[in-house]
Amino acid sequence: MKVIGAGLPKTGTTSLGAALKVLGYSVHDHEEHLVFNLENYLKLIYEGADASLLKKMYGDVDAVVDTPSCFFWRELMQQFPDSKVVLGVRDSPEKWYDSVLSHCQYMQAANWWDNNKWYSPLVMLLSPTVRAFNRLYNFISVKAVIVNVWSAPKVTSPRAPLGMNPLILKNHYHDYNDAVKQGVPADRLLVFNVKEGWGPLCQFLGQPVPDCPFPRENQAKGDGAVPVVDQMNKIDLLKNARYEIIKNVSYIAIAVGVMGVGMGLLAPRVTLLKESLPWIN
């Protein structure tokens, strides 16, 4: 592990990951965390697994960005003492809040996930993968203070259309960034806004500046980049979840069908038995 991306979600994590790939680093972004280490993160979060597990998870990876790895920046620093930390930031807490709000609105419009839907318990019952997802996202929501915007207590404000409290989120942004700045030695830390481009990042990592524009990924508007929410729909882990749901629904349908046929075949015999043994009634 050479680079730890400690920035919160919506601080240019996807662009940072893409830039590190251009520089030749192998990178695990949010998608890779889910595909390769979903169960390991559940062990760390809910089973008290030792932080040394992180070394096994990322021993062959050069860099990590985004959730949930960003919330383990302290432990990653300890496990990889030669690594450097890049703290992604936005122009202001207001800019970060606007990006979080836009992301959550997009997720809601795309019907990405809502624990309050009538079918949600059924989906989790049918898919072990969805259950694991839900446990991980409960943790991410608490750590990022991006609580479930469909079930959270509503805040009445034009600036909080989904009920998210702007003051709480902005304060959290400050507190989180301050904790990273105080917890990482100055010679191992770069506070970085992707708007700054290649210069500060390449100087910090001792890399030559590439002859190409700095990547700008997952933008709310502009160049037509596919939002991460849409990209997530295509990952193998979610395809596996869909397969589990279809498979288990099929099993249930077959079982119900067999039971129906069985009851139909059994009914005449029950009637005959009742006629033969009057005391059974």
Coordinates of C-alpha atoms in Angstrom, one line a residue:
M1 CA 0.0 0.0 0.0
K2 CA 1.5 3.3 -1.1
V3 CA -1.4 5.8 -1.1
I4 CA -4.3 6.0 1.3
G5 CA -7.2 8.1 0.1
A6 CA -8.7 9.5 3.3
G7 CA -11.2 11.9 1.7
L8 CA -14.9 11.6 2.5
P9 CA -17.3 10.6 -0.3
K10 CA -18.0 13.4 -2.7
T11 CA -14.5 14.9 -2.4
G12 CA -13.3 13.8 -5.8
T13 CA -12.5 10.2 -4.8
T14 CA -13.4 8.8 -8.2
S15 CA -11.2 11.3 -10.0
L16 CA -8.3 10.7 -7.5
G17 CA -8.6 7.0 -8.1
A18 CA -8.5 7.5 -11.9
A19 CA -5.5 9.8 -11.6
L20 CA -3.6 7.3 -9.5
K21 CA -4.3 4.6 -12.2
V22 CA -2.8 6.9 -14.8
L23 CA 0.3 7.2 -12.6
G24 CA 0.6 3.4 -12.7
Y25 CA -0.9 2.5 -9.3
S26 CA -3.3 -0.4 -8.8
V27 CA -6.3 1.1 -7.1
H28 CA -9.2 -0.2 -5.1
D29 CA -12.2 2.2 -5.3
H30 CA -15.7 1.7 -3.8
E31 CA -16.6 -1.0 -6.4
E32 CA -13.4 -3.0 -5.7
H33 CA -13.9 -2.8 -1.9
L34 CA -17.4 -4.4 -2.4
V35 CA -16.3 -7.0 -4.9
F36 CA -13.2 -8.2 -3.1
N37 CA -13.6 -7.3 0.5
L38 CA -17.3 -7.0 1.5
E39 CA -17.1 -9.9 3.9
N40 CA -13.8 -8.8 5.3
Y41 CA -15.2 -5.3 6.1
L42 CA -18.2 -6.9 7.9
K43 CA -15.7 -8.8 10.0
L44 CA -13.8 -5.6 10.8
I45 CA -17.0 -3.7 11.6
Y46 CA -19.2 -6.2 13.3
E47 CA -17.0 -9.1 14.5
G48 CA -14.1 -7.1 15.9
A49 CA -11.5 -8.6 13.5
D50 CA -8.0 -7.4 14.1
A51 CA -6.8 -4.5 12.0
S52 CA -4.0 -6.7 10.6
L53 CA -6.8 -8.1 8.3
L54 CA -6.3 -4.9 6.3
K55 CA -2.8 -5.9 5.4
K56 CA -4.1 -9.1 4.0
M57 CA -6.9 -7.3 2.2
Y58 CA -4.6 -4.7 0.6
G59 CA -1.1 -6.2 0.6
D60 CA -1.1 -6.4 -3.2
V61 CA -2.9 -3.1 -3.8
D62 CA -1.1 0.3 -4.3
A63 CA -3.8 2.6 -3.3
V64 CA -7.3 2.8 -1.9
V65 CA -10.0 5.6 -2.2
D66 CA -13.6 6.2 -1.1
T67 CA -15.7 4.2 1.3
P68 CA -15.4 2.1 3.4
S69 CA -11.5 2.2 3.3
C70 CA -11.4 6.0 4.0
F71 CA -12.9 5.4 7.5
F72 CA -10.0 3.1 8.3
W73 CA -7.2 5.6 7.5
R74 CA -5.6 5.3 10.9
E75 CA -5.5 1.6 10.8
L76 CA -4.2 1.5 7.2
M77 CA -1.4 3.9 8.2
Q78 CA -0.4 1.6 11.0
Q79 CA -0.5 -1.5 8.8
F80 CA 1.4 0.3 6.0
P81 CA 3.9 2.6 7.7
D82 CA 5.5 3.7 4.4
S83 CA 2.2 4.8 2.9
K84 CA 1.2 8.4 2.2
V85 CA -2.2 9.9 2.8
V86 CA -4.2 12.1 0.4
L87 CA -7.1 13.9 2.1
G88 CA -9.5 15.0 -0.6
V89 CA -11.4 18.3 0.1
R90 CA -13.9 20.5 -1.7
D91 CA -13.8 24.3 -2.1
S92 CA -16.0 24.6 1.0
P93 CA -18.3 22.6 3.3
E94 CA -21.2 24.1 1.3
K95 CA -19.9 22.7 -1.9
W96 CA -19.5 19.3 -0.3
Y97 CA -23.0 19.4 1.1
D98 CA -24.4 20.3 -2.3
S99 CA -22.6 17.4 -3.8
V100 CA -23.9 15.0 -1.1
L101 CA -27.4 16.3 -1.6
S102 CA -27.3 15.9 -5.3
H103 CA -25.9 12.4 -5.0
C104 CA -28.7 11.4 -2.6
Q105 CA -31.4 12.9 -4.8
Y106 CA -30.1 11.0 -7.8
M107 CA -30.1 7.8 -5.8
Q108 CA -33.6 8.4 -4.7
A109 CA -34.8 9.2 -8.3
A110 CA -33.0 6.1 -9.5
N111 CA -34.7 4.0 -6.9
W112 CA -31.3 2.7 -5.9
W113 CA -32.3 1.4 -2.4
D114 CA -34.9 2.3 0.2
N115 CA -35.3 0.2 3.3
N116 CA -38.9 1.5 3.7
K117 CA -40.2 -0.1 0.5
W118 CA -42.7 -2.9 1.1
Y119 CA -40.5 -5.3 -0.8
S120 CA -37.2 -4.5 1.0
P121 CA -37.5 -7.1 3.7
L122 CA -38.4 -9.7 1.1
V123 CA -35.4 -8.8 -1.0
M124 CA -33.1 -9.1 2.0
L125 CA -34.6 -12.4 2.9
L126 CA -34.0 -13.7 -0.6
S127 CA -30.4 -12.5 -1.1
P128 CA -27.5 -13.0 1.3
T129 CA -25.6 -10.5 -0.8
V130 CA -28.2 -7.8 -0.3
R131 CA -28.2 -8.5 3.5
A132 CA -24.4 -8.0 3.5
F133 CA -24.7 -4.8 1.5
N134 CA -27.3 -3.5 3.9
R135 CA -25.1 -4.1 6.9
L136 CA -22.1 -2.4 5.3
Y137 CA -24.2 0.6 4.1
N138 CA -25.6 1.0 7.6
F139 CA -22.1 1.5 8.8
I140 CA -21.1 3.9 6.0
S141 CA -24.3 5.9 6.5
V142 CA -23.4 6.5 10.2
K143 CA -19.7 7.2 9.6
A144 CA -20.4 9.6 6.7
V145 CA -23.5 11.1 8.4
I146 CA -25.3 10.5 5.2
V147 CA -28.1 8.7 7.0
N148 CA -30.9 7.0 5.2
V149 CA -32.5 10.0 3.7
W150 CA -35.8 8.3 3.2
S151 CA -36.3 7.3 6.9
A152 CA -34.4 10.0 8.7
P153 CA -36.3 12.6 10.8
K154 CA -37.2 15.3 8.3
V155 CA -35.7 18.8 8.5
T156 CA -38.1 21.5 7.2
S157 CA -35.9 23.6 4.9
P158 CA -35.6 24.4 1.3
R159 CA -31.9 23.5 1.6
A160 CA -32.8 20.0 3.0
P161 CA -35.4 18.6 0.7
L162 CA -34.5 15.0 1.6
G163 CA -34.5 15.8 5.4
M164 CA -30.7 15.9 5.7
N165 CA -29.5 18.5 8.2
P166 CA -27.1 20.8 6.5
L167 CA -25.6 22.0 9.8
I168 CA -24.8 18.5 11.0
L169 CA -23.2 17.4 7.7
K170 CA -21.1 20.5 7.4
N171 CA -19.9 20.2 10.9
H172 CA -19.0 16.6 10.3
Y173 CA -17.1 17.6 7.2
H174 CA -15.0 20.0 9.3
D175 CA -14.5 17.5 12.2
Y176 CA -13.5 14.6 9.9
N177 CA -11.0 16.6 8.0
D178 CA -9.5 18.1 11.1
A179 CA -9.1 14.7 12.6
V180 CA -7.1 13.5 9.5
K181 CA -5.0 16.6 9.5
Q182 CA -4.1 16.2 13.2
G183 CA -3.6 12.4 13.0
V184 CA -1.3 12.2 10.0
P185 CA 2.3 13.5 10.1
A186 CA 2.7 16.5 7.9
D187 CA 5.3 14.8 5.7
R188 CA 2.9 11.9 5.0
L189 CA -0.2 14.1 4.2
L190 CA -1.4 15.9 1.2
V191 CA -4.6 18.0 1.5
F192 CA -5.8 17.9 -2.1
N193 CA -8.6 19.4 -4.2
V194 CA -8.9 17.7 -7.6
K195 CA -9.2 21.1 -9.1
E196 CA -5.5 21.6 -8.4
G197 CA -4.7 19.0 -11.1
W198 CA -1.5 17.0 -11.5
G199 CA 1.0 19.3 -9.9
P200 CA 0.6 18.9 -6.1
L201 CA -0.3 15.2 -6.4
C202 CA 2.7 14.3 -8.6
Q203 CA 5.1 16.3 -6.4
F204 CA 3.8 14.7 -3.3
L205 CA 4.2 11.2 -4.7
G206 CA 7.4 11.8 -6.5
Q207 CA 5.9 11.1 -9.9
P208 CA 6.4 12.9 -13.3
V209 CA 3.4 14.9 -14.5
P210 CA 1.5 12.9 -17.2
D211 CA 1.0 14.4 -20.6
C212 CA -2.8 14.3 -20.3
P213 CA -5.6 16.2 -18.6
F214 CA -6.3 15.3 -15.0
P215 CA -9.3 13.0 -14.8
R216 CA -12.7 14.5 -13.8
E217 CA -15.0 11.6 -13.0
N218 CA -18.5 11.3 -11.6
Q219 CA -19.3 15.0 -12.1
A220 CA -22.8 16.2 -11.4
K221 CA -23.0 18.1 -14.7
G222 CA -20.9 18.6 -17.8
D223 CA -19.0 16.0 -19.8
G224 CA -21.6 13.2 -19.8
A225 CA -19.7 10.9 -17.4
V226 CA -21.7 8.0 -16.1
P227 CA -22.7 8.6 -12.5
V228 CA -21.2 6.1 -10.0
V229 CA -24.7 5.1 -9.0
D230 CA -25.4 3.9 -12.5
Q231 CA -22.0 2.2 -12.7
M232 CA -22.8 0.3 -9.5
N233 CA -25.7 -1.4 -11.2
K234 CA -23.3 -3.2 -13.4
I235 CA -20.8 -4.7 -10.9
D236 CA -20.7 -8.5 -10.5
L237 CA -21.7 -8.4 -6.9
L238 CA -25.1 -6.9 -7.7
K239 CA -25.5 -9.2 -10.6
N240 CA -25.0 -12.0 -8.1
A241 CA -27.6 -10.5 -5.8
R242 CA -30.1 -10.4 -8.7
Y243 CA -29.3 -14.0 -9.5
E244 CA -29.9 -15.0 -5.8
I245 CA -33.3 -13.3 -5.8
I246 CA -34.4 -14.9 -9.1
K247 CA -33.1 -18.3 -8.1
N248 CA -34.8 -18.2 -4.7
V249 CA -38.1 -16.9 -6.1
S250 CA -38.0 -19.7 -8.6
Y251 CA -37.4 -22.2 -5.9
I252 CA -40.4 -20.8 -3.9
A253 CA -42.6 -20.9 -7.1
I254 CA -41.6 -24.5 -7.7
A255 CA -42.2 -25.5 -4.1
V256 CA -45.6 -23.8 -4.1
G257 CA -46.5 -25.5 -7.4
V258 CA -45.4 -28.9 -6.1
M259 CA -47.5 -28.3 -2.9
G260 CA -50.5 -27.3 -5.1
V261 CA -50.2 -30.4 -7.2
G262 CA -49.6 -32.5 -4.1
M263 CA -52.7 -31.1 -2.4
G264 CA -54.7 -31.8 -5.6
L265 CA -53.6 -35.4 -5.7
L266 CA -54.1 -35.8 -1.9
A267 CA -57.6 -34.4 -1.7
P268 CA -59.5 -37.4 -3.1
R269 CA -57.6 -39.7 -0.7
V270 CA -58.5 -37.5 2.3
T271 CA -62.1 -37.7 1.3
L272 CA -61.9 -41.5 0.9
L273 CA -60.3 -41.7 4.3
K274 CA -63.0 -39.7 6.0
E275 CA -65.7 -41.9 4.4
S276 CA -63.9 -45.0 5.5
L277 CA -63.2 -43.8 9.0
P278 CA -66.2 -41.7 10.2
W279 CA -64.5 -40.9 13.6
I280 CA -61.8 -38.9 11.8
N281 CA -64.2 -36.0 11.2

